[in-house]
PDB file of C-alpha atoms in Angstrom:
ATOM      1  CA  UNK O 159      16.251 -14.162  -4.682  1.00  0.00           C
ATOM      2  CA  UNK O 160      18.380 -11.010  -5.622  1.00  0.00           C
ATOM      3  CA  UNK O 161      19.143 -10.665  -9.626  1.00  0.00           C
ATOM      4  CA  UNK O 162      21.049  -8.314 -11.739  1.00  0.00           C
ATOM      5  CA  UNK O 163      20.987  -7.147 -14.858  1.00  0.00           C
ATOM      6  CA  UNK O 164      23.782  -4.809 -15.946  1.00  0.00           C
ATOM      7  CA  UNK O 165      23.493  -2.260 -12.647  1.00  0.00           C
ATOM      8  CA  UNK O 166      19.914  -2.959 -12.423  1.00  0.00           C
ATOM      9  CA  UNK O 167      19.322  -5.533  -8.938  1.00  0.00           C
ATOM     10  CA  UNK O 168      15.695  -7.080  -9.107  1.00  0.00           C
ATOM     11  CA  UNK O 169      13.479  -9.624  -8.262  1.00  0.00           C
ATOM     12  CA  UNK O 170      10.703 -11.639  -9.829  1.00  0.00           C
ATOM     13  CA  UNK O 171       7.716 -13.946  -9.073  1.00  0.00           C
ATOM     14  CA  UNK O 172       5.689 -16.419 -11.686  1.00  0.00           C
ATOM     15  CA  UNK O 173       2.107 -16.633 -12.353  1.00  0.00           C
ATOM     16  CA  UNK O 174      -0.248 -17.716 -14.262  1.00  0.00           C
ATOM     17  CA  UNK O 175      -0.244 -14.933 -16.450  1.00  0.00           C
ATOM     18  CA  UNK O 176      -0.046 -13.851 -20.122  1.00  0.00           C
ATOM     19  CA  UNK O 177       2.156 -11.171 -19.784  1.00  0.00           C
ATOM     20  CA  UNK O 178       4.596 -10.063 -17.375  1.00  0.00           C
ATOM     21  CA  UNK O 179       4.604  -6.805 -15.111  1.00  0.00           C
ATOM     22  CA  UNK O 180       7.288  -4.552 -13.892  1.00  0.00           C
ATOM     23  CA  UNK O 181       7.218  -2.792 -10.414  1.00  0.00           C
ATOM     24  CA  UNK O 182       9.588  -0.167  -8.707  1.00  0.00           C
ATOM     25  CA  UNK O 183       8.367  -0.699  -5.040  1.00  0.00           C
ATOM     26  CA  UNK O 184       7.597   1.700  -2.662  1.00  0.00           C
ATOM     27  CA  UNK O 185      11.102   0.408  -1.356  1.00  0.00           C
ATOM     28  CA  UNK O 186      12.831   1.377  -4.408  1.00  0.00           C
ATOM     29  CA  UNK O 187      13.364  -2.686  -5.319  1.00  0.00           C
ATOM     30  CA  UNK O 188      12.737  -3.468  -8.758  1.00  0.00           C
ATOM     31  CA  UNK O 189      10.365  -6.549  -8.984  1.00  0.00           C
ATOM     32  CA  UNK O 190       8.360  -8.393 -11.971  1.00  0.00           C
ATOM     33  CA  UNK O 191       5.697 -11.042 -12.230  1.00  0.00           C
ATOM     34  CA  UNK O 192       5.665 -13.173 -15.036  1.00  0.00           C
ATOM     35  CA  UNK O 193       4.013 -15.931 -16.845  1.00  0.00           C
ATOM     36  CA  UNK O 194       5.185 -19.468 -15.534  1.00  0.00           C
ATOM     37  CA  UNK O 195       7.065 -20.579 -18.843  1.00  0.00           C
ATOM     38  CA  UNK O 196       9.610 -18.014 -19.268  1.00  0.00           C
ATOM     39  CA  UNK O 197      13.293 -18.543 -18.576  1.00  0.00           C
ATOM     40  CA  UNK O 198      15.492 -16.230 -16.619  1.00  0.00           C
ATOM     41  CA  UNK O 199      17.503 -15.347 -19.871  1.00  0.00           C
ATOM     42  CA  UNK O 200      13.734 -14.075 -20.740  1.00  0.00           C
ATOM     43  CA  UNK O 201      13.391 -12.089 -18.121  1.00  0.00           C
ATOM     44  CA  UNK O 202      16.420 -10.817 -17.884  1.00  0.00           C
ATOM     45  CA  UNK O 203      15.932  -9.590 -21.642  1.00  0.00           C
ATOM     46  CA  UNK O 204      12.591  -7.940 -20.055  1.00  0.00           C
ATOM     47  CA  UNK O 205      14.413  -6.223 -17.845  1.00  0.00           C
ATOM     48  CA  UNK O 206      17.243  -4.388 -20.382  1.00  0.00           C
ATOM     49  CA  UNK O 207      14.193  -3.529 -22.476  1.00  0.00           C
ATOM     50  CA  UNK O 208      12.895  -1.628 -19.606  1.00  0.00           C
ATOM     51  CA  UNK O 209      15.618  -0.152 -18.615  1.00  0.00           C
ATOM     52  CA  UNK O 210      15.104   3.651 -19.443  1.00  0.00           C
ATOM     53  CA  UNK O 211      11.790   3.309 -17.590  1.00  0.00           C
ATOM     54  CA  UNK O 212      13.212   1.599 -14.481  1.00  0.00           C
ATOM     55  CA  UNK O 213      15.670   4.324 -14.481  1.00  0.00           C
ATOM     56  CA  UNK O 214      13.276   7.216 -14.318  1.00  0.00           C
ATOM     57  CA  UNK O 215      11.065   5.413 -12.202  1.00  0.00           C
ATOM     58  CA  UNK O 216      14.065   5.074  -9.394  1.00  0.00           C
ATOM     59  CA  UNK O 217      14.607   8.642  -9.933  1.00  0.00           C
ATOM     60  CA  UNK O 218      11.428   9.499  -9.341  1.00  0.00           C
ATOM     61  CA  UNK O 219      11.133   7.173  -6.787  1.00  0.00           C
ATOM     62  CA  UNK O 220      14.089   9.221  -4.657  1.00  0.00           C
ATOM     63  CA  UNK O 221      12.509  12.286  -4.649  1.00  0.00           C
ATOM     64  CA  UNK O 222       9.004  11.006  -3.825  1.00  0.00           C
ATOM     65  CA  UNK O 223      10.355   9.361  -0.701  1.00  0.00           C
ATOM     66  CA  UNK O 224      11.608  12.545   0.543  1.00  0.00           C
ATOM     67  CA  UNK O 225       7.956  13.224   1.738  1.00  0.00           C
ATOM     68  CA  UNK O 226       8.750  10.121   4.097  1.00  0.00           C
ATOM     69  CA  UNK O 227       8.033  11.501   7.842  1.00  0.00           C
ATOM     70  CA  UNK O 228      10.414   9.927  11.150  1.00  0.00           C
ATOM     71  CA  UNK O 229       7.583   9.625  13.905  1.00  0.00           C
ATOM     72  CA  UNK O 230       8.829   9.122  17.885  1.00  0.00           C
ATOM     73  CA  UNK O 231       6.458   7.559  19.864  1.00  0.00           C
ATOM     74  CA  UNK O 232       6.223  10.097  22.257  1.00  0.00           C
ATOM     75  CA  UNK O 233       3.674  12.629  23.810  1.00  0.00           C
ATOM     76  CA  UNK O 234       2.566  15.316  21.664  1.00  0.00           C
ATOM     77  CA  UNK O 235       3.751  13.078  18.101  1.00  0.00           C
ATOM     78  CA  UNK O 236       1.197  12.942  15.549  1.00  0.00           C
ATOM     79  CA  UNK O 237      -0.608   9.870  13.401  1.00  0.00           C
ATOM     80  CA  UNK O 238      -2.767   9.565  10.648  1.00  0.00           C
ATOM     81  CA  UNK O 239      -5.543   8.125  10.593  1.00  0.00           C
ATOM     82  CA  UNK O 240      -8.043   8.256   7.695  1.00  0.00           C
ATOM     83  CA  UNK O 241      -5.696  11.178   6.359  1.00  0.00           C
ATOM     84  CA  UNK O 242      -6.214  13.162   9.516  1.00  0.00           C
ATOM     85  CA  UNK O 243      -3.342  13.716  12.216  1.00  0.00           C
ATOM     86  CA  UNK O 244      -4.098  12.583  15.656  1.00  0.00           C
ATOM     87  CA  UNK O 245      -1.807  13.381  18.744  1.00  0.00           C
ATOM     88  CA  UNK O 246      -0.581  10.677  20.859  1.00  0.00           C
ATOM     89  CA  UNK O 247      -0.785  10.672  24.593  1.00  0.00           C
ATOM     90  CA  UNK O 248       1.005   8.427  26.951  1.00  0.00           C
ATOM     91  CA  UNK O 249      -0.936   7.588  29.727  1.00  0.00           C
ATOM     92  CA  UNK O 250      -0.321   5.263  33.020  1.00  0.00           C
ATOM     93  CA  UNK O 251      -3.798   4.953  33.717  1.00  0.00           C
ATOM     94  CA  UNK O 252      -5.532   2.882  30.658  1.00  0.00           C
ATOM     95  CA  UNK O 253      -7.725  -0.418  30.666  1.00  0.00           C
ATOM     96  CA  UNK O 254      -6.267  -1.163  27.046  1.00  0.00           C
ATOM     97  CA  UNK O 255      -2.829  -0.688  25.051  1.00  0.00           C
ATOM     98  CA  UNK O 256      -3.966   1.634  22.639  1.00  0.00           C
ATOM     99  CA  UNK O 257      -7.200   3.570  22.187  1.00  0.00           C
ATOM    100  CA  UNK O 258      -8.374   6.345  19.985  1.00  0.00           C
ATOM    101  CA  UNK O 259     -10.600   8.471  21.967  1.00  0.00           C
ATOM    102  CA  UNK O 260     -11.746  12.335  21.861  1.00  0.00           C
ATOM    103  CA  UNK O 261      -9.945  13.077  18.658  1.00  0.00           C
ATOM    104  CA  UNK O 262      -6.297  11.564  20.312  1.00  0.00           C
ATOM    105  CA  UNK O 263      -4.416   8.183  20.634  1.00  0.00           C
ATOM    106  CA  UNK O 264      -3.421   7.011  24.014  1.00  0.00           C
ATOM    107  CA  UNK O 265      -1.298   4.719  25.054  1.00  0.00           C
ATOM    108  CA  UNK O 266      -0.478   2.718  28.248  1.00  0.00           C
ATOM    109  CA  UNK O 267       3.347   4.008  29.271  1.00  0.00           C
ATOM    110  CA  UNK O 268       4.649   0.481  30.125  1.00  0.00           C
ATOM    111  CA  UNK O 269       3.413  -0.231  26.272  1.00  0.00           C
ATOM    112  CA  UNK O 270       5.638   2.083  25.165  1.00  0.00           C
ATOM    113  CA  UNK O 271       8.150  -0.307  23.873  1.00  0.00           C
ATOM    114  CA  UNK O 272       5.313  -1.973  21.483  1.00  0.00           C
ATOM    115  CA  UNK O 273       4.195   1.050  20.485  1.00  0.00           C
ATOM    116  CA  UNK O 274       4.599   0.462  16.590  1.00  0.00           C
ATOM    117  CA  UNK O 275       2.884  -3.115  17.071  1.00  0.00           C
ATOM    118  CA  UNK O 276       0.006  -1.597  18.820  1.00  0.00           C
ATOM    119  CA  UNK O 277      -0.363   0.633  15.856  1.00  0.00           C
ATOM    120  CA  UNK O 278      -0.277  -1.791  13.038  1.00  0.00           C
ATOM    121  CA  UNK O 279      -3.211  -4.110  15.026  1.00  0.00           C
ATOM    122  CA  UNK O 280      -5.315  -0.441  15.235  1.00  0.00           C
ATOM    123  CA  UNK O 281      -4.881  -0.035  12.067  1.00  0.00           C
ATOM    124  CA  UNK O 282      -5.585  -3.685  10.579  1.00  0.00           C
ATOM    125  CA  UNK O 283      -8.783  -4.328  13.097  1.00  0.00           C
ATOM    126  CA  UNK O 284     -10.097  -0.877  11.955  1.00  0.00           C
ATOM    127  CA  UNK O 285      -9.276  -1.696   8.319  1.00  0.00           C
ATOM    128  CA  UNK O 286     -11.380  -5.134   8.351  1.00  0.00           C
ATOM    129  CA  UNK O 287     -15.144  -3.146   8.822  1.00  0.00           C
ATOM    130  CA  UNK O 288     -14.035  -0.178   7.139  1.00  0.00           C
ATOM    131  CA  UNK O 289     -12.488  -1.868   4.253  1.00  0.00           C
ATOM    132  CA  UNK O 290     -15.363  -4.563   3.542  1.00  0.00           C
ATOM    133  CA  UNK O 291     -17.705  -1.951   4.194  1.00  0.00           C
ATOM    134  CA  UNK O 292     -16.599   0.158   1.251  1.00  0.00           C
ATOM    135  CA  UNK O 293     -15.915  -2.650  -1.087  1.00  0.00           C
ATOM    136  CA  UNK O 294     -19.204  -3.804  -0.492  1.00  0.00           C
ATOM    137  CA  UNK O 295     -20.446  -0.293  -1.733  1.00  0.00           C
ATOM    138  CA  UNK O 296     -18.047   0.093  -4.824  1.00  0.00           C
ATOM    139  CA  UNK O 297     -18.454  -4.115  -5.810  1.00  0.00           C
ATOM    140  CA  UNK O 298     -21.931  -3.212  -6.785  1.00  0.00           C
ATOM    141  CA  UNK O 299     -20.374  -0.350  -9.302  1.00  0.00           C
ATOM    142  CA  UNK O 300     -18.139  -2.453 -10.616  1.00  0.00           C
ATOM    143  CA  UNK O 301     -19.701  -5.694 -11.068  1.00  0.00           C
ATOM    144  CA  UNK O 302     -16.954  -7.661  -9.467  1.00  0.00           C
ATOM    145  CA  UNK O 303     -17.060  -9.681  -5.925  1.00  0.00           C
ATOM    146  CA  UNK O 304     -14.342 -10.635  -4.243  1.00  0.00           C
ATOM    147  CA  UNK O 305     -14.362 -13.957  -2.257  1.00  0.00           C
ATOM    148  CA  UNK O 306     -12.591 -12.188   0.850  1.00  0.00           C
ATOM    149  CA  UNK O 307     -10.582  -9.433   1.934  1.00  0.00           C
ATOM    150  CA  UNK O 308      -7.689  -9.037   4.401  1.00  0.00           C
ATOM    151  CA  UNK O 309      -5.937  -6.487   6.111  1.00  0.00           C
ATOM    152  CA  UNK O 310      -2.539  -7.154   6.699  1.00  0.00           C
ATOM    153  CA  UNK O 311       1.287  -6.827   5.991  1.00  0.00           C
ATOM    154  CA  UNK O 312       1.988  -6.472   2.244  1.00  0.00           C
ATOM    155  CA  UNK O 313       5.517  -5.414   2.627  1.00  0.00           C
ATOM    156  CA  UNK O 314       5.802  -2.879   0.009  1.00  0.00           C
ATOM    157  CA  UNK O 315       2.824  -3.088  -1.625  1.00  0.00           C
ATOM    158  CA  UNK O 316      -0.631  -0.917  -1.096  1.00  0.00           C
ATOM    159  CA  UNK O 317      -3.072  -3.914  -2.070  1.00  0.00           C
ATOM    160  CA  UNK O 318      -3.250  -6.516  -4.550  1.00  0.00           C
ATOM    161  CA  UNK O 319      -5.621  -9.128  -6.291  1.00  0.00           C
ATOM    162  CA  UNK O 320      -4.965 -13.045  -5.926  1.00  0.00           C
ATOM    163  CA  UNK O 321      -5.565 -15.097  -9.098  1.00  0.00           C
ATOM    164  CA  UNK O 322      -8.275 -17.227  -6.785  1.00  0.00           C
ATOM    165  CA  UNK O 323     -10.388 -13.922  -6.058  1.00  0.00           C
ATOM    166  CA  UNK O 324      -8.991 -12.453  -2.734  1.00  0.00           C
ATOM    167  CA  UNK O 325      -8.576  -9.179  -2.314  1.00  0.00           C
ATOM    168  CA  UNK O 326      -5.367  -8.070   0.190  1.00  0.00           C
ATOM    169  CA  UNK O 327      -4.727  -4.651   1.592  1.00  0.00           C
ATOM    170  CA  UNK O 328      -1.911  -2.862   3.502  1.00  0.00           C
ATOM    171  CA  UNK O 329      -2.953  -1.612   7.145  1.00  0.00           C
ATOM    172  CA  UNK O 330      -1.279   1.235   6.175  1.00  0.00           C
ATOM    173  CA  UNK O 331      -4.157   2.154   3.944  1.00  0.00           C
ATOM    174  CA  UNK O 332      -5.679   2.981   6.815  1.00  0.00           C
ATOM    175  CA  UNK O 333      -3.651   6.178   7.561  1.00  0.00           C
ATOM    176  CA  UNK O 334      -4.770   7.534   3.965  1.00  0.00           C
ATOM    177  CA  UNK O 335      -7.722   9.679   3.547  1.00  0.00           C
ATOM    178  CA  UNK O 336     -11.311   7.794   2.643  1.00  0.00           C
ATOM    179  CA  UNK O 337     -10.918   9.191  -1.314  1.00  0.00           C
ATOM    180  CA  UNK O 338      -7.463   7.731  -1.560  1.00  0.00           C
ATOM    181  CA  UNK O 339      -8.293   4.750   0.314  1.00  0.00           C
ATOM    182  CA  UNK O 340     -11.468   4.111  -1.920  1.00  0.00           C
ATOM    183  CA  UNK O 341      -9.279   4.388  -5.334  1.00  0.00           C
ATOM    184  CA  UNK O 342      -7.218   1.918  -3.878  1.00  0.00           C
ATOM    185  CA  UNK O 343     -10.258  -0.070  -3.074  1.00  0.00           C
ATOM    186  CA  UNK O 344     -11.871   0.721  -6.601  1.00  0.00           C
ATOM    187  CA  UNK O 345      -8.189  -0.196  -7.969  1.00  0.00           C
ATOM    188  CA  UNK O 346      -7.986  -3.840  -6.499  1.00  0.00           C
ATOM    189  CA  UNK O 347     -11.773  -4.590  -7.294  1.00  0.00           C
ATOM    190  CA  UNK O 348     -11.124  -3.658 -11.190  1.00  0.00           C
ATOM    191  CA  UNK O 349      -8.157  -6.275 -11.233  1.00  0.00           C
ATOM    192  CA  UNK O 350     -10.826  -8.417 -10.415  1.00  0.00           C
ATOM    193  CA  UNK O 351     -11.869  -7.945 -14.466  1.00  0.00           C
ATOM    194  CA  UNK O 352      -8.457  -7.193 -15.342  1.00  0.00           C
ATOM    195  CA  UNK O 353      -5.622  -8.455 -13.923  1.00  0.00           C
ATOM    196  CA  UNK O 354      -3.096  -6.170 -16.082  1.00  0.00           C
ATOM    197  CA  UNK O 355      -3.061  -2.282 -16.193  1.00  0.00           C
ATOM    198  CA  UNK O 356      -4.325  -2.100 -19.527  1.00  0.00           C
ATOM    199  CA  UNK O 357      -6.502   0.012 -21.117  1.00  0.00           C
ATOM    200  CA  UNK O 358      -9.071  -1.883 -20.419  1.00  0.00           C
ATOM    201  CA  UNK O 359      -8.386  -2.329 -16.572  1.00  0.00           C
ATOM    202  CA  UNK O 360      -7.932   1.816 -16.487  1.00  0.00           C
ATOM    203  CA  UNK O 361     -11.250   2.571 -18.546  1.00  0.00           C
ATOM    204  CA  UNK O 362     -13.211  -0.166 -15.844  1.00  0.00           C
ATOM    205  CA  UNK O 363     -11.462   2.841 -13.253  1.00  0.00           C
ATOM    206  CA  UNK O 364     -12.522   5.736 -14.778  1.00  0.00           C
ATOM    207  CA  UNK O 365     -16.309   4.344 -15.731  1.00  0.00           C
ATOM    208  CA  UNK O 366     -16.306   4.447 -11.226  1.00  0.00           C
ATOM    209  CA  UNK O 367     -13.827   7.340 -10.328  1.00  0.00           C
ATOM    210  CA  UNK O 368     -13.491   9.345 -12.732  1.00  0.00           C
ATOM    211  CA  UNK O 369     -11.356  11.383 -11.207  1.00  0.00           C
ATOM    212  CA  UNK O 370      -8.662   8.628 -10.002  1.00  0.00           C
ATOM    213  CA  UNK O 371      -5.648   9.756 -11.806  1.00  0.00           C
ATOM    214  CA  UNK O 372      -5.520  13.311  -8.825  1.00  0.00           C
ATOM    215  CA  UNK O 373      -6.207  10.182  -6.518  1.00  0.00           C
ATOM    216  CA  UNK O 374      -3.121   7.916  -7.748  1.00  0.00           C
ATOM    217  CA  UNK O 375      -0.931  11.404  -8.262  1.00  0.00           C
ATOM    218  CA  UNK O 376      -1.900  11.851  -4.036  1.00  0.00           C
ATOM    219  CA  UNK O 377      -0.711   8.505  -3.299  1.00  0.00           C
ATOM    220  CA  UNK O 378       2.157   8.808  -5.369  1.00  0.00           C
ATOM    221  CA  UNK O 379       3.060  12.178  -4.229  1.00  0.00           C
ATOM    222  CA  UNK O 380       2.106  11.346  -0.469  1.00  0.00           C
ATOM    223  CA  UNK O 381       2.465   7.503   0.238  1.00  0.00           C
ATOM    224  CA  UNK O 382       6.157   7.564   1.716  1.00  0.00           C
ATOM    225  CA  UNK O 383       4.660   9.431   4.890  1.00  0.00           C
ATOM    226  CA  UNK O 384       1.918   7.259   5.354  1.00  0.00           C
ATOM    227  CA  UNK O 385       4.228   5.309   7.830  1.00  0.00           C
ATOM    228  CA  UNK O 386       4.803   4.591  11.066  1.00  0.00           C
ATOM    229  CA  UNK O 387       8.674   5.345  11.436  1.00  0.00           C
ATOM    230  CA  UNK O 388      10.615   5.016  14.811  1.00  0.00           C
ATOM    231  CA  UNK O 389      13.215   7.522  15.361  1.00  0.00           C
ATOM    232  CA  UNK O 390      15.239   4.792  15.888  1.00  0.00           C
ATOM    233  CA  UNK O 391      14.844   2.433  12.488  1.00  0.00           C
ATOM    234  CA  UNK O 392      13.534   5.039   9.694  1.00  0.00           C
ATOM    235  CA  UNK O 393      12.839   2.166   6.973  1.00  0.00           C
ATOM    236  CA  UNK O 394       9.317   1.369   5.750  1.00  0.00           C
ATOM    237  CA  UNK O 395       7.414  -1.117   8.007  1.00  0.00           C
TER     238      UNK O 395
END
């Protein structure tokens, strides 16, 4: 549900949290999450507090989502994968949908149409071993264990940390290059100490990758063209 606060539209969620937390999207939607008890007067005064961030934040937000890219699904089109481009052929003679072979993606012609499907299940049955495989790596550096991890459809978020453990993940993590997509990795397993983005939470980031404010500034700077965008609906997927 939709609210608004002087010119300022958002949305929230509850939890059971201590404190809330304010989000501009990779949409450019304002949303919070926040503790269980408050009222929507409460938030709403959380909100008009805010308001000089949320401001900047959208502004920011505009010109970082000029780096968005409008892919066709035709031959000769580029895709990332792991932060490299690959060229996509279309092909009339393939056993499967999609495959990524010899440094290119093919794809069956009469597929054509499904095209943006076929990409998001690449992505997401790629994502599950290469995912769990570096979690399992960075889990031991930061002394945290999920109890599972999924890669799916987040909407308009990169990852994020259930309060029962789980750790979730965008399939479109899988078009960013292996040091961005271990931050984000190294990101979600912190909240698993943290749940906030205290001090606390960012030190428990550092202590692993110390470098992981160039990696955030990449994603920030770079995550509107990690996309898969039809000519034909140029909106975030």
């Amino acid at each position: 549900m939709i609210h608004e606060v002087d010119d300022i539209q958002f949305s929230f969620s509850k939890s059971k949290r201590r404190t809330a937390s304010l989000f501009v999207e990779r949409d450019g939607s304002v949303s919070l999450i926040v503790p269980e008890e408050l009222s929507l007067n409460e938030i709403e005064g959380i909100v008009r507090q805010k308001k000089s961030w949320i401001y900047r934040s959208l502004a920011e937000w505009k010109d970082l989502n000029a780096s968005r890219v409008n892919r066709e699904f035709v031959s000769g089109e580029t895709f990332l994968y792991l932060g490299r481009s690959y060229k996509l052929h279309v092909a009339q003679d393939l056993k499967a949908d999609l495959i990524f072979k010899d440094g290119r993606f093919l794809i069956r012609e009469e597929k054509l149409h499904a095209c943006a499907d076929l990409f998001k299940e690449f992505y997401r049955s790629k994502g599950k071993a290469k995912i769990q495989k570096r979690a399992n790596y960075y889990q031991r550096k930061v002394g945290a264990t999920p109890k599972a991890i999924k890669v799916l459809e987040l909407g308009h978020r990169w990852a994020s940390c259930t309060p029962e453990g789980n750790l979730n993940f965008h399939w479109k993590c899988m078009m960013a290059p292996l040091s961005i997509l271990d931050y984000i990795i190294v990101h979600e397993l912190c909240h698993l100490h943290y749940p906030n983005h205290t001090d606390a939470f960012w030190n428990e980031v550092d202590k692993v990758l110390p470098d992981y404010r160039k990696r955030h500034e990449w994603l920030k700077l770079n995550g509107a063209s990690l996309d898969i965008v039809n000519v034909n609906q140029a909106v975030l997927i």
